Short mmCIF file of C-alpha atoms in Angstrom, two decimals:
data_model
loop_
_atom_site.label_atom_id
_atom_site.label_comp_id
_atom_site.label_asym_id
_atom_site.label_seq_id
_atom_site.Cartn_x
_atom_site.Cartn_y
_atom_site.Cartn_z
CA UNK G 41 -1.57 -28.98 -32.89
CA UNK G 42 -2.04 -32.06 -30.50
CA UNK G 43 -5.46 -30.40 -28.81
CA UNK G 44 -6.39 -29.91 -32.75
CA UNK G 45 -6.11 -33.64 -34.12
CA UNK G 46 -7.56 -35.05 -30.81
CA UNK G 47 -11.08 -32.54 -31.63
CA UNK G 48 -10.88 -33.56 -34.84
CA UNK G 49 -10.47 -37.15 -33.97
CA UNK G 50 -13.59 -36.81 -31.24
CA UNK G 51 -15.77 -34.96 -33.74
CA UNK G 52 -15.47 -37.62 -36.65
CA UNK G 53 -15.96 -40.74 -33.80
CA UNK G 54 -18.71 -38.72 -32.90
CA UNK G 55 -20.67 -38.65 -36.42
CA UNK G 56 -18.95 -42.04 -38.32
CA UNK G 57 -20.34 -45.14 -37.38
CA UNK G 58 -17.69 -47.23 -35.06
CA UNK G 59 -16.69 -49.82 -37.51
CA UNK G 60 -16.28 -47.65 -40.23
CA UNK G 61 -14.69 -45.03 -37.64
CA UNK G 62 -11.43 -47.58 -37.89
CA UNK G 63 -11.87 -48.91 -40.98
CA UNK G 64 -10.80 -45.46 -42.68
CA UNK G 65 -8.67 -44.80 -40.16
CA UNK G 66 -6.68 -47.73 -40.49
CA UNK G 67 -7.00 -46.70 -44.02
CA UNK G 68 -5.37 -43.33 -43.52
CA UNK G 69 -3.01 -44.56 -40.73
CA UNK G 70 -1.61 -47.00 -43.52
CA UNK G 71 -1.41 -44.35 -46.38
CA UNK G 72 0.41 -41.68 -43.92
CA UNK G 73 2.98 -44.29 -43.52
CA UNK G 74 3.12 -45.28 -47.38
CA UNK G 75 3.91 -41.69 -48.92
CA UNK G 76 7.02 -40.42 -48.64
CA UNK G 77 8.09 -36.37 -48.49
CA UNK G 78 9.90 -36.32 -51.10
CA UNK G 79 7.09 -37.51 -53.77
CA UNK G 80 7.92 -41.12 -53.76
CA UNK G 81 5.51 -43.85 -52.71
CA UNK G 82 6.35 -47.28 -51.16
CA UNK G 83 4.76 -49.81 -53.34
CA UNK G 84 6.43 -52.75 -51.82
CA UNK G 85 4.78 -52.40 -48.36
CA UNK G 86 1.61 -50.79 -49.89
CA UNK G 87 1.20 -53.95 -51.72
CA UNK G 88 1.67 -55.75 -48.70
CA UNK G 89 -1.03 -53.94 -46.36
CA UNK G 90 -3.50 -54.07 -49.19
CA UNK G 91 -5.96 -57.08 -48.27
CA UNK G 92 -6.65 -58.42 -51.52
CA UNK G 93 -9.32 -61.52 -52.10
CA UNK G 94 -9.25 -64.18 -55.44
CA UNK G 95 -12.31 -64.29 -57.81
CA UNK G 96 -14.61 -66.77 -57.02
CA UNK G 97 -16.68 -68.81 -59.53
CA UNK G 98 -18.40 -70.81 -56.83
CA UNK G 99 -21.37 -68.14 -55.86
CA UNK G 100 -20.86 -65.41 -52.32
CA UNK G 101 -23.75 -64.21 -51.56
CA UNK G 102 -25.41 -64.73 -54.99
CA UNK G 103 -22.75 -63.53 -57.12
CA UNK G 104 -19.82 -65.09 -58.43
CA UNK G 105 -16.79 -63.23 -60.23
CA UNK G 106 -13.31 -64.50 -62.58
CA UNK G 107 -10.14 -62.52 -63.33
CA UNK G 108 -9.17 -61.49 -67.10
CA UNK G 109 -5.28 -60.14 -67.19
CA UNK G 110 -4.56 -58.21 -70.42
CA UNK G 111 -1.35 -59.74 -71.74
CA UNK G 112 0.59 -56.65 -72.52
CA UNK G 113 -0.13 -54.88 -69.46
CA UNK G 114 -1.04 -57.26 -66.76
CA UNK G 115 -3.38 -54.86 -65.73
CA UNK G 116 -6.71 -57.15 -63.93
CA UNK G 117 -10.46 -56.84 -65.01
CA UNK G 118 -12.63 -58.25 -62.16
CA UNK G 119 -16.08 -59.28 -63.79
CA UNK G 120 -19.08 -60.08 -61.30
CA UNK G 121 -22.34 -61.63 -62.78
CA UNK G 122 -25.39 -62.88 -60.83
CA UNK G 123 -25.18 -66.53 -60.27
CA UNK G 124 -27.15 -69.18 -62.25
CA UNK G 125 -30.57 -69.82 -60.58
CA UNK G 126 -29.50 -73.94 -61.30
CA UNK G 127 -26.77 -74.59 -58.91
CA UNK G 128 -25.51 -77.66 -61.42
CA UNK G 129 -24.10 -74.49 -63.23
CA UNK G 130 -22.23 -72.64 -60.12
CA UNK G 131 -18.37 -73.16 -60.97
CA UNK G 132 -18.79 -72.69 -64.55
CA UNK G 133 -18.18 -69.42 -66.71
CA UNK G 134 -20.07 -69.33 -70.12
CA UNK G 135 -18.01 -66.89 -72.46
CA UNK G 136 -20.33 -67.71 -75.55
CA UNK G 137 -23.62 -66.96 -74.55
CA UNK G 138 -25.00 -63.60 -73.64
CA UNK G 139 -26.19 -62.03 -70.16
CA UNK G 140 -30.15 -62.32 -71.55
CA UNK G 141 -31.88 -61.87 -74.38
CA UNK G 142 -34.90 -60.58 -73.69
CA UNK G 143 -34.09 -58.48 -70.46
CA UNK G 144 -31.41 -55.66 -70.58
CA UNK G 145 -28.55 -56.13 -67.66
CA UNK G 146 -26.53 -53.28 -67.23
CA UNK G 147 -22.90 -53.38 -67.37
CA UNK G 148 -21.27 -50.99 -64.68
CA UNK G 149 -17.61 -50.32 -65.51
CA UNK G 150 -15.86 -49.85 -61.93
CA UNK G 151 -12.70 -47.53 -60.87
CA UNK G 152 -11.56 -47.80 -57.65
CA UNK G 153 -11.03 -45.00 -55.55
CA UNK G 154 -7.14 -44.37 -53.76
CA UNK G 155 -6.16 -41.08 -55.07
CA UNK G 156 -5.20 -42.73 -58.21
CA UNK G 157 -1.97 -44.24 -55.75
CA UNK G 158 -4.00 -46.71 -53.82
CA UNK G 159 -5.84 -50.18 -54.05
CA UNK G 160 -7.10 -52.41 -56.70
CA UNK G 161 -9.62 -54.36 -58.36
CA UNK G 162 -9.01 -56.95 -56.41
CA UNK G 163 -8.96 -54.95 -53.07
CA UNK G 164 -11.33 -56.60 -50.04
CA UNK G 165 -13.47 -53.17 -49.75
CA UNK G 166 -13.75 -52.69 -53.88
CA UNK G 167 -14.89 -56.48 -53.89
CA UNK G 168 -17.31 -56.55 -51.57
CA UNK G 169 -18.72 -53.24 -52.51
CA UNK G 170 -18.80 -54.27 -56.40
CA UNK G 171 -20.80 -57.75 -55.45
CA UNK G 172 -23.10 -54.89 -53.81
CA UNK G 173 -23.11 -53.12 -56.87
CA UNK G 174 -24.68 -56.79 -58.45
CA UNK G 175 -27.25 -57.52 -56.27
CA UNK G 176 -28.54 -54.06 -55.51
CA UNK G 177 -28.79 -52.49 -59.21
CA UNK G 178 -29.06 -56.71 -60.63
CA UNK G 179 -26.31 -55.61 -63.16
CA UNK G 180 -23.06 -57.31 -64.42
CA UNK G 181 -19.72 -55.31 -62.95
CA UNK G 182 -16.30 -54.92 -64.36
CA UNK G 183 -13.91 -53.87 -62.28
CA UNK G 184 -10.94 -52.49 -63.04
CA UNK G 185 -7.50 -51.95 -62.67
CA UNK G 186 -4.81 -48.83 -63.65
CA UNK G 187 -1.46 -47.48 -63.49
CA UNK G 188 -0.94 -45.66 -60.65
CA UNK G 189 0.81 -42.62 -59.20
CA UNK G 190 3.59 -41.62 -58.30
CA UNK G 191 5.23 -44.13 -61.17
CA UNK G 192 2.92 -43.61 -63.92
CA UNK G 193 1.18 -40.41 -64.07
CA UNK G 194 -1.00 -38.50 -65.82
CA UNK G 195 -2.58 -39.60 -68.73
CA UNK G 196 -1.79 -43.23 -67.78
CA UNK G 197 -4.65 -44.11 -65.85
CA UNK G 198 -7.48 -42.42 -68.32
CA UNK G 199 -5.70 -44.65 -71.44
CA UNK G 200 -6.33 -47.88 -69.03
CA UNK G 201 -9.48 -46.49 -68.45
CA UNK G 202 -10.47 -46.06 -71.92
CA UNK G 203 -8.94 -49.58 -72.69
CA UNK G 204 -11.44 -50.97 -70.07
CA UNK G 205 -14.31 -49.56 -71.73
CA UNK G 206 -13.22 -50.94 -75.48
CA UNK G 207 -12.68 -54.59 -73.73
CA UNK G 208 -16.27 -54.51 -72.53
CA UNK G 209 -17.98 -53.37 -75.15
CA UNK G 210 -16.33 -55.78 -77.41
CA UNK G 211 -17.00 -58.52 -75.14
CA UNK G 212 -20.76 -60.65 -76.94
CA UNK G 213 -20.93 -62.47 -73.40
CA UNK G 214 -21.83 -58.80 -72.07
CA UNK G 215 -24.67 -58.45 -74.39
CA UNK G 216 -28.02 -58.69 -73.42
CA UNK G 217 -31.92 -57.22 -74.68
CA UNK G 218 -33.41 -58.05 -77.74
CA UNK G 219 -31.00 -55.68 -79.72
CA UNK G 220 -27.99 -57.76 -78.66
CA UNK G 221 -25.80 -54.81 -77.28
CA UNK G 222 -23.29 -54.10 -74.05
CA UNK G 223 -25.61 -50.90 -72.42
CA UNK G 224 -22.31 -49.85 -70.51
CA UNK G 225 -22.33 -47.07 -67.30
CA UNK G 226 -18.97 -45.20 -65.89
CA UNK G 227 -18.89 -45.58 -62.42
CA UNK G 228 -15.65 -44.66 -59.99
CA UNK G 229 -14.94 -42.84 -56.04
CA UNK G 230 -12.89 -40.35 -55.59
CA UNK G 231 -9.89 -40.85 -58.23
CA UNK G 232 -11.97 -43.73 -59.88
CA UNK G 233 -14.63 -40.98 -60.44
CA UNK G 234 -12.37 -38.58 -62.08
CA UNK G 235 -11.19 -41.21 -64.61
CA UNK G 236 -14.63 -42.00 -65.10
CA UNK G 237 -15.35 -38.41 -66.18
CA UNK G 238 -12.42 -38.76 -68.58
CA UNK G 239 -13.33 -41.58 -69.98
CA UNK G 240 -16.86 -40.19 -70.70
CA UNK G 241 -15.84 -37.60 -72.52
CA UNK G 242 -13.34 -39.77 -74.56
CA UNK G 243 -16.48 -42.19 -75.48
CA UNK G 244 -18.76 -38.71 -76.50
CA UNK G 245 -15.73 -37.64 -78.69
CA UNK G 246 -15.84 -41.09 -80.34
CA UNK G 247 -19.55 -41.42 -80.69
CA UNK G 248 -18.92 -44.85 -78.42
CA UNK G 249 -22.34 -44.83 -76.37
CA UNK G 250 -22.17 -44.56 -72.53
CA UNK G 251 -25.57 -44.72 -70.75
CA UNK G 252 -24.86 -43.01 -67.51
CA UNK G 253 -21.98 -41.63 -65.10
CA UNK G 254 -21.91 -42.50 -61.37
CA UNK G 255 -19.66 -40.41 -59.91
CA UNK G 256 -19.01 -40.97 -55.94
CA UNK G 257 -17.19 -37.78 -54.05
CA UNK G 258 -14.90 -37.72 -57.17
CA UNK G 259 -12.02 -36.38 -57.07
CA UNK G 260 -11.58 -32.99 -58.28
CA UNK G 261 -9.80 -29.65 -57.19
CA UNK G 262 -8.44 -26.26 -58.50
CA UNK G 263 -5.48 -23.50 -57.59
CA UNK G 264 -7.54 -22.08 -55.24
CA UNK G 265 -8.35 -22.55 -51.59
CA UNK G 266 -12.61 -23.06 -51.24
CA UNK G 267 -14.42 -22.26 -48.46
CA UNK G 268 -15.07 -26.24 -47.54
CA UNK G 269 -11.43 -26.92 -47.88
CA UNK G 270 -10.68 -24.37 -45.09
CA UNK G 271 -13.61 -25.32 -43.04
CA UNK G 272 -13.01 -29.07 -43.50
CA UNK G 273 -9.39 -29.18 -43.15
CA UNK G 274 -8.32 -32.63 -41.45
CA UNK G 275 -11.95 -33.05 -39.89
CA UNK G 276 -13.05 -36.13 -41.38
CA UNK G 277 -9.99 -38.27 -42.36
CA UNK G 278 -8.66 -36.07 -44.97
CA UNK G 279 -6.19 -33.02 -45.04
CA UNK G 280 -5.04 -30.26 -47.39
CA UNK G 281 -2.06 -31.37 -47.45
CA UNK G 282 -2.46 -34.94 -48.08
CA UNK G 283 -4.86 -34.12 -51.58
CA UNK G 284 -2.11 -31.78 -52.49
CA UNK G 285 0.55 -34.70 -52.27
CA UNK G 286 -1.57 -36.93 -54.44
CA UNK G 287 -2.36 -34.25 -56.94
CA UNK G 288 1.25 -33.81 -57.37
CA UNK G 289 2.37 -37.51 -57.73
CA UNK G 290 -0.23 -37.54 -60.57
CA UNK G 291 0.00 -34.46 -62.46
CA UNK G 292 2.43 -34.17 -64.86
CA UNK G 293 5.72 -32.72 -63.11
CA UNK G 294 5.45 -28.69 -62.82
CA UNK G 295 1.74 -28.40 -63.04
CA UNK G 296 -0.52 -27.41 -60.55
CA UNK G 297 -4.13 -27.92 -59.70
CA UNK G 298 -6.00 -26.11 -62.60
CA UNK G 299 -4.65 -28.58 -64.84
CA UNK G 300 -7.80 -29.72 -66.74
CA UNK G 301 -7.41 -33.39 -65.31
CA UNK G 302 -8.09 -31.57 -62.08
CA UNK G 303 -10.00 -28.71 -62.61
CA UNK G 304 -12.94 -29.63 -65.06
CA UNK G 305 -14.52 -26.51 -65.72
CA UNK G 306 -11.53 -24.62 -64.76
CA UNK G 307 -9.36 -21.60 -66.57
CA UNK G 308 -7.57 -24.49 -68.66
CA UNK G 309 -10.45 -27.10 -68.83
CA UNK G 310 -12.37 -28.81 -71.81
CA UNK G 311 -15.86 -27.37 -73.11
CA UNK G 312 -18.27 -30.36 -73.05
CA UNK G 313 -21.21 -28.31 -74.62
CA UNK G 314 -22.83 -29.90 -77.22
CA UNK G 315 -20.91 -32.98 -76.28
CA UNK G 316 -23.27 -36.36 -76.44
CA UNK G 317 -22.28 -36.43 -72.99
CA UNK G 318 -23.88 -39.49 -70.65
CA UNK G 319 -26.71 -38.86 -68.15
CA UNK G 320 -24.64 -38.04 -64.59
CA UNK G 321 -25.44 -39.30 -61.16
CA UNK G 322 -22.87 -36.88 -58.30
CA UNK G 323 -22.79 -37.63 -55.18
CA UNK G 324 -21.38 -35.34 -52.65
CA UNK G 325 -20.67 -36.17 -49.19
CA UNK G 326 -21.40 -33.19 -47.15
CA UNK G 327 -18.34 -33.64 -44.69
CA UNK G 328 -16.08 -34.25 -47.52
CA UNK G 329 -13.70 -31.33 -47.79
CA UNK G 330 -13.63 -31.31 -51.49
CA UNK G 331 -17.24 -31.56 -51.72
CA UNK G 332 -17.02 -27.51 -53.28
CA UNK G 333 -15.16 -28.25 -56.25
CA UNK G 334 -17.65 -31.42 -57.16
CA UNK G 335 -20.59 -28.58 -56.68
CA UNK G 336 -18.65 -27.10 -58.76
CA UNK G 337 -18.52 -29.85 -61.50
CA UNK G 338 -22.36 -30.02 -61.36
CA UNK G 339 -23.14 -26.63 -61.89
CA UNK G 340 -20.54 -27.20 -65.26
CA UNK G 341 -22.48 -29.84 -66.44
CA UNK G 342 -26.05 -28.27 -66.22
CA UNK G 343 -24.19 -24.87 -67.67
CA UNK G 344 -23.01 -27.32 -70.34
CA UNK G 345 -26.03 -28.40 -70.81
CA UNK G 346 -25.89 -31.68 -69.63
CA UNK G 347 -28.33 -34.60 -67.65
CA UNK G 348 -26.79 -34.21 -64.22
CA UNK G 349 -28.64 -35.48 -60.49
CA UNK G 350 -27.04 -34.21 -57.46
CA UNK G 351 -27.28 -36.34 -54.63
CA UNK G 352 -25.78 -34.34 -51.41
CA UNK G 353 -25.53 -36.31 -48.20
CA UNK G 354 -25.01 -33.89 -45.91
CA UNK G 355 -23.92 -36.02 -43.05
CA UNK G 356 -21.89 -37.91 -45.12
CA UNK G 357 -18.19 -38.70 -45.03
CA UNK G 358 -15.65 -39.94 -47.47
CA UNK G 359 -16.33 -44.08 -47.54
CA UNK G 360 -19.58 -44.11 -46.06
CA UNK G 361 -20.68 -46.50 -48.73
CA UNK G 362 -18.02 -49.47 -47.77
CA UNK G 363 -20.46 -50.47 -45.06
CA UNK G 364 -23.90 -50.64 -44.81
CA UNK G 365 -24.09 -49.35 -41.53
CA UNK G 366 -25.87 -45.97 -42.07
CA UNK G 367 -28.61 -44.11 -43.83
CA UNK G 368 -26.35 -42.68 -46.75
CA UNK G 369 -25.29 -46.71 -47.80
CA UNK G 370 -29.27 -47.53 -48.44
CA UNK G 371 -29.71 -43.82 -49.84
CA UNK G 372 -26.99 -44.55 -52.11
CA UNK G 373 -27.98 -48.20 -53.33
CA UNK G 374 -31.56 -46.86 -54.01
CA UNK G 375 -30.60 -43.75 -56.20
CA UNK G 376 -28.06 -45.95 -58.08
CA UNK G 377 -30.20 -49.14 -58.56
CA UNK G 378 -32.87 -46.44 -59.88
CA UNK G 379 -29.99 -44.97 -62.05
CA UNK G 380 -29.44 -47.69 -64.38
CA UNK G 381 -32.58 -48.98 -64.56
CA UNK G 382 -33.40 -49.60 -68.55
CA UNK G 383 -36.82 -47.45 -67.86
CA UNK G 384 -34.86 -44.44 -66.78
#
């Protein structure tokens, strides 16, 4: 087993980019420590290890951000916005007038990633990578909190999802374009884009529009073993075993993986045909050992009949985006930029 990990250790060094080589390991040091065999999780030191960074109405790197806290739930919405070209403005936040109206912004609702167990809104890596999100695709971003696993389960985290979504669309400082409206896309990795699935097919059941879906190596799985699960098997930061531990701090109690929060198109899941489902952007990273069950979700969209884009890095690992250190980052920035634009 030793000889095993230390290959597997050499080969992802060997194809991951050195600072993102121990950034996710850190990552994955810190989450082996956190979950516990018995199912529990250690929130009080998981809270501690989580590098977290304030809003900032003063402008980083173009973009500022504030913190809303819904009352009842104390759950955090993280809004970033494109700062005022007059700098007599910067340290201000205008809640009465609109983003534009003329131009349309787009409004990219954010889940973070974490297996639905780990990291916030507030995280370092989700902040940094939302004021990305801003700059690159010149959109307003709302990111998100939720309960998470193991001590709220499923269907906690799609409610706060769907929450989210209501909040920003109600929100007139979120308008923008001539027709005064919020023109709202789903975006999440890895447990944040399972929710945002969810939450897209909550909207199309409620006729509440949803432009688009960005979807990064979400996370998805099934009963059964699949080829890149074998193949993949504690290559590139992730284990079998560690998805299965997630899957069943999230899951109600007894299931198992072809429970339709899991398994979209599975024995059990939820016909989207004829569904007013939004436009999907999937992106698969190809050294992601789940990357066969989201093939699998794109191949149930198009049989559904639904606007779906594959974009398979093959090269790719989980996290590849935190840093824009590599090929797949600008890939990624360009297809999603393109993604929302109002033309497309």
């Amino acid at each position: 087993m030793a000889g095993s990990n230390e290959v597997n250790l050499n080969e992802s060094k060997r194809v991951v980019p050195l600072n993102t080589w121990v950034l996710i390991s850190n990552f994955k040091l810190a989450y082996n420590l956190l979950r516990r065999s018995d199912g529990t999780f250690n929130r009080e030191l998981a809270e501690f290890l989580d590098r977290k960074v304030p809003a900032n109405t003063v402008p980083v790197d173009g973009v500022f951000s504030f913190d809303h806290v819904d009352r009842s739930t104390g759950l955090l919405n993280r809004v970033y916005q494109m700062a005022p070209a007059n700098n007599a403005q910067w340290g201000f936040v205008n809640l009465e007038k609109p983003l534009s109206t003329t131009e349309i912004v787009p409004v990219i609702i954010f889940f973070h990633g974490g297996s639905f167990t780990h990291s916030s809104a507030n995280s370092a890596i989700y902040d940094t990578f939302c004021r990305r999100l801003v700059n690159t695709c010149k959109a307003a971003v709302v990111s998100v909190d939720y309960r998470r696993s193991p001590e709220h389960r499923y269907p906690c985290a799609y409610d706060d999802g769907w929450s989210a979504l209501k909040w920003v669309k109600s929100r007139t400082w979120l308008q923008s374009g001539k027709d005064s409206k919020v023109y709202v896309y789903l975006a999440g990795d890895s447990s944040g884009g399972n929710i945002a699935h969810h939450v897209a097919v909550r909207a199309a059941e409620a006729e509440v529009e949803v432009l688009g879906n960005i979807l990064l190596h979400p996370m998805f799985a099934g009963q059964r073993r699949t080829a890149s699960e074998v193949k993949l098997d504690g290559k590139y930061f992730v284990s079998i075993q560690d998805r299965d531990w997630y899957w069943r701090a999230f899951l109600p109690e007894g299931e198992d993986r072809d429970h339709p929060a899991c398994n979209i198109f599975g024995p059990r899941g939820k016909g989207i045909q004829g569904l007013k489902f939004p436009k999907s952007l999937v992106v698969v990273a190809g050294l992601d050992l789940m990357q066969d069950w989201q093939l699998a979700y794109v191949e149930g969209l198009r049989n559904s009949g639904q606007d779906v884009k594959l974009l398979f890095l093959e090269e790719a690992t989980i996290g590849f985006y935190f840093l824009p250190n590599n090929k797949h980052f600008y890939c990624l920035m360009e297809e999603m930029s393109n993604f929302v634009k109002p033309d497309c």
